[in-house]
Every structure is written in structure tokens, then in C-alpha cells.
């Protein structure tokens, strides 16, 4: 139900290229459903439901967030957005992803800190959780490298025998 579960494999796997009618098409549809759910159904100004951390007093709690109907067990939607999810969507809806990142930064200028993007925005409270997660930074970096470098990370993975081995499965999809 979250964009993380659907799109994180696109950081290293050529799902769009090798499975355009299966996983590739699914990735685009899920991205579209996430955008539609956030904008039209929930009237959120931005989108990007994915697992992330939220403040809980003086500490934080890591939770799963997503579109409830897209998860096999359902997902929670408490109006919490993870900026890294927009970067994952660079593989499926790049123009929408860039617009969303710009809107996140416009509405929440403190979303970007000294070490990169913070982990989450609580749209209900209008607050940014000033928590860095290494996983977020890595996904953002890989997504940007793929976008700017025409899939350079995916190419590198598929050049390895392990990556080559996945190609047959992807084509079957």
C-alpha cells in the first residue's frame, strides 16, 4: 500500500524496461493511484505515503503509511508524507515527482536540513519531523543518480551476474 513497497525495487531493477506490461505498468498505475488518493480523495496538497518516522513526545516512532486499499492487510493513513517517496516516483512519473518535491519544499521550507531531506511531514499538524534516516538518503541518492544518469544504478546492477539472473524473471512478468 505504500510507494516504498512498490517502487524501491526500481532503484536497482529494470522493471519498467524488462516488464513494461507487468511490474512496469503496475508501478505507473500505483503511482497514479497514490497521487489521485492524496489529491482528490484526501485533498492533501502533496503526496507520498510511505513508511517513515513521526514524533512521539521526545522520541519518534517508525510506522507504515500507505493507501489503505492498496495494501493486502490495509495501511494506515494519518496524513503523514515521506519525501523520499517522491524521489522513488522519478522512475514512474518524473514530472509529477518533481512538482511534488517543489511543492513540499515550498510549503515546508524546513523539510531540507544540513544533511538532506528529513524523514516526514505531518500534514494534519503541519510539522516536519527533523529526523534523518540513512535509508531515505540512500534512496534519494540512488533515485537521483538513475534519473540524471539514465538508469546508471540499474545498469550497473544488471551488468552483474546476480542482476542478469533477475532479467528472466522480470521478462516473464
CSV table of C-alpha atoms in Angstrom, one decimal:
chain,number,residue,atom,x,y,z
A,1,UNK,CA,0.0,0.0,0.0
A,2,UNK,CA,3.0,2.4,0.3
A,3,UNK,CA,5.1,3.7,-2.6
A,4,UNK,CA,8.1,2.3,-0.9
A,5,UNK,CA,7.0,-1.3,-1.3
A,6,UNK,CA,6.1,-0.8,-4.9
A,7,UNK,CA,8.9,1.5,-6.2
A,8,UNK,CA,12.0,0.7,-4.2
A,9,UNK,CA,12.9,-2.2,-6.5
A,10,UNK,CA,13.1,0.3,-9.4
A,11,UNK,CA,16.2,1.7,-7.8
A,12,UNK,CA,18.2,-1.4,-9.0
A,13,UNK,CA,15.9,-3.5,-11.2
A,14,UNK,CA,14.8,-2.6,-14.7
A,15,UNK,CA,11.2,-3.3,-14.1
A,16,UNK,CA,10.0,-0.5,-16.4
A,17,UNK,CA,12.2,-1.8,-19.3
A,18,UNK,CA,12.0,-5.6,-18.9
A,19,UNK,CA,8.4,-5.9,-17.6
A,20,UNK,CA,6.6,-3.0,-19.3
A,21,UNK,CA,3.3,-4.8,-19.3
A,22,UNK,CA,3.6,-6.3,-15.8
A,23,UNK,CA,5.6,-4.7,-13.0
A,24,UNK,CA,6.4,-1.7,-15.1
A,25,UNK,CA,2.8,-1.0,-15.8
A,26,UNK,CA,1.9,-1.7,-12.2
A,27,UNK,CA,4.4,0.8,-10.9
A,28,UNK,CA,2.9,3.6,-13.0
A,29,UNK,CA,-0.6,2.7,-12.0
A,30,UNK,CA,0.2,2.6,-8.3
A,31,UNK,CA,2.0,5.9,-8.6
A,32,UNK,CA,-1.1,7.4,-10.2
A,33,UNK,CA,-3.4,5.8,-7.6
A,34,UNK,CA,-1.3,7.3,-4.8
A,35,UNK,CA,-1.4,10.8,-6.4
A,36,UNK,CA,-5.1,10.5,-7.0
A,37,UNK,CA,-5.8,9.3,-3.5
A,38,UNK,CA,-3.8,12.1,-1.9
A,39,UNK,CA,-5.0,14.9,-4.1
A,40,UNK,CA,-8.6,14.0,-4.9
A,41,UNK,CA,-9.8,11.8,-2.2
A,42,UNK,CA,-7.9,13.2,0.8
A,43,UNK,CA,-7.4,16.7,-0.5
A,44,UNK,CA,-3.8,16.7,0.6
A,45,UNK,CA,-1.6,19.4,-1.0
A,46,UNK,CA,1.2,16.9,-1.6
A,47,UNK,CA,1.5,13.1,-1.9
A,48,UNK,CA,4.0,10.3,-0.9
A,49,UNK,CA,2.5,7.9,1.7
A,50,UNK,CA,5.3,5.5,2.7
A,51,UNK,CA,6.8,4.2,5.9
A,52,UNK,CA,8.5,6.9,8.0
A,53,UNK,CA,9.1,8.3,11.5
A,54,UNK,CA,6.9,10.6,13.4
A,55,UNK,CA,7.5,12.5,16.6
A,56,UNK,CA,6.1,10.9,19.8
A,57,UNK,CA,7.0,13.3,22.6
A,58,UNK,CA,10.7,13.5,22.9
A,59,UNK,CA,11.3,10.4,20.7
A,60,UNK,CA,10.0,9.1,17.4
A,61,UNK,CA,8.1,6.1,16.1
A,62,UNK,CA,8.6,4.4,12.8
A,63,UNK,CA,5.3,3.4,11.2
A,64,UNK,CA,3.9,2.2,7.9
A,65,UNK,CA,1.7,4.5,5.9
A,66,UNK,CA,0.1,4.0,2.6
A,67,UNK,CA,-3.2,3.9,0.6
A,68,UNK,CA,-5.4,1.6,2.7
A,69,UNK,CA,-7.0,-0.2,-0.3
A,70,UNK,CA,-3.6,-1.0,-1.9
A,71,UNK,CA,-2.2,-3.0,1.0
A,72,UNK,CA,-3.0,-6.6,1.5
A,73,UNK,CA,-3.6,-6.0,5.2
A,74,UNK,CA,-4.6,-2.4,4.8
A,75,UNK,CA,-2.4,0.5,5.6
A,76,UNK,CA,-2.7,3.5,7.9
A,77,UNK,CA,-3.1,6.9,6.5
A,78,UNK,CA,-2.7,9.6,9.1
A,79,UNK,CA,-1.8,12.4,6.8
A,80,UNK,CA,2.0,11.7,7.1
A,81,UNK,CA,4.1,12.1,3.9
A,82,UNK,CA,7.6,10.8,3.4
A,83,UNK,CA,9.6,13.0,1.0
A,84,UNK,CA,11.7,10.1,-0.3
A,85,UNK,CA,8.6,8.6,-1.9
A,86,UNK,CA,8.5,11.4,-4.4
A,87,UNK,CA,12.1,10.6,-5.4
A,88,UNK,CA,11.2,6.9,-5.9
A,89,UNK,CA,8.4,8.1,-8.3
A,90,UNK,CA,11.1,9.7,-10.6
A,91,UNK,CA,11.2,6.2,-12.2
A,92,UNK,CA,7.4,6.3,-13.0
A,93,UNK,CA,6.1,9.8,-13.1
A,94,UNK,CA,9.1,12.1,-13.1
A,95,UNK,CA,7.3,15.4,-13.9
A,96,UNK,CA,4.7,14.7,-11.1
A,97,UNK,CA,7.5,13.8,-8.8
A,98,UNK,CA,9.5,17.0,-9.4
A,99,UNK,CA,6.3,19.1,-9.0
A,100,UNK,CA,5.6,17.3,-5.7
A,101,UNK,CA,9.1,17.8,-4.4
A,102,UNK,CA,9.0,21.5,-5.2
A,103,UNK,CA,5.6,21.8,-3.5
A,104,UNK,CA,6.9,20.0,-0.4
A,105,UNK,CA,9.8,22.5,-0.2
A,106,UNK,CA,7.5,25.5,-0.9
A,107,UNK,CA,5.0,24.5,1.8
A,108,UNK,CA,7.6,23.2,4.3
A,109,UNK,CA,10.9,25.1,3.8
A,110,UNK,CA,12.4,23.4,6.9
A,111,UNK,CA,12.0,20.0,5.3
A,112,UNK,CA,15.5,20.1,4.0
A,113,UNK,CA,18.3,20.3,6.5
A,114,UNK,CA,22.1,20.2,6.6
A,115,UNK,CA,22.3,16.5,5.7
A,116,UNK,CA,19.4,16.2,3.3
A,117,UNK,CA,15.6,15.7,3.4
A,118,UNK,CA,14.0,15.0,6.8
A,119,UNK,CA,12.0,11.8,7.1
A,120,UNK,CA,8.4,13.0,7.2
A,121,UNK,CA,5.8,15.8,7.2
A,122,UNK,CA,2.7,15.6,9.2
A,123,UNK,CA,0.1,17.3,7.0
A,124,UNK,CA,-2.5,17.4,9.7
A,125,UNK,CA,-0.3,19.1,12.2
A,126,UNK,CA,1.7,21.0,9.6
A,127,UNK,CA,5.0,19.9,11.1
A,128,UNK,CA,8.2,18.4,9.8
A,129,UNK,CA,9.9,15.6,11.8
A,130,UNK,CA,13.5,16.6,11.9
A,131,UNK,CA,14.8,13.1,11.8
A,132,UNK,CA,17.3,11.8,9.2
A,133,UNK,CA,17.2,8.2,8.2
A,134,UNK,CA,20.1,6.8,6.2
A,135,UNK,CA,17.7,4.6,4.2
A,136,UNK,CA,15.9,7.8,3.0
A,137,UNK,CA,19.1,9.5,2.0
A,138,UNK,CA,20.3,6.4,0.1
A,139,UNK,CA,17.0,6.0,-1.8
A,140,UNK,CA,17.0,9.7,-2.7
A,141,UNK,CA,20.6,9.5,-3.9
A,142,UNK,CA,20.0,6.4,-6.0
A,143,UNK,CA,16.8,7.7,-7.5
A,144,UNK,CA,18.5,11.0,-8.5
A,145,UNK,CA,21.6,9.1,-9.9
A,146,UNK,CA,19.2,7.0,-12.0
A,147,UNK,CA,17.3,10.0,-13.2
A,148,UNK,CA,20.3,12.1,-14.0
A,149,UNK,CA,22.4,9.2,-15.3
A,150,UNK,CA,19.8,7.4,-17.4
A,151,UNK,CA,19.5,4.4,-15.1
A,152,UNK,CA,23.1,4.2,-14.2
A,153,UNK,CA,22.5,2.2,-10.9
A,154,UNK,CA,20.1,-0.2,-12.6
A,155,UNK,CA,22.6,-0.7,-15.5
A,156,UNK,CA,25.4,-1.5,-13.0
A,157,UNK,CA,23.2,-4.0,-11.1
A,158,UNK,CA,22.1,-5.7,-14.3
A,159,UNK,CA,25.7,-5.9,-15.5
A,160,UNK,CA,26.4,-8.2,-12.5
A,161,UNK,CA,25.6,-11.9,-12.8
A,162,UNK,CA,23.1,-11.6,-9.9
A,163,UNK,CA,21.3,-8.8,-11.8
A,164,UNK,CA,21.5,-10.7,-15.0
A,165,UNK,CA,19.8,-13.6,-13.3
A,166,UNK,CA,16.8,-11.5,-12.4
A,167,UNK,CA,16.2,-10.5,-16.0
A,168,UNK,CA,14.4,-13.7,-17.0
A,169,UNK,CA,12.0,-13.4,-14.1
A,170,UNK,CA,11.3,-9.8,-14.9
A,171,UNK,CA,10.6,-10.6,-18.6
A,172,UNK,CA,8.2,-13.3,-17.5
A,173,UNK,CA,6.2,-10.7,-15.6
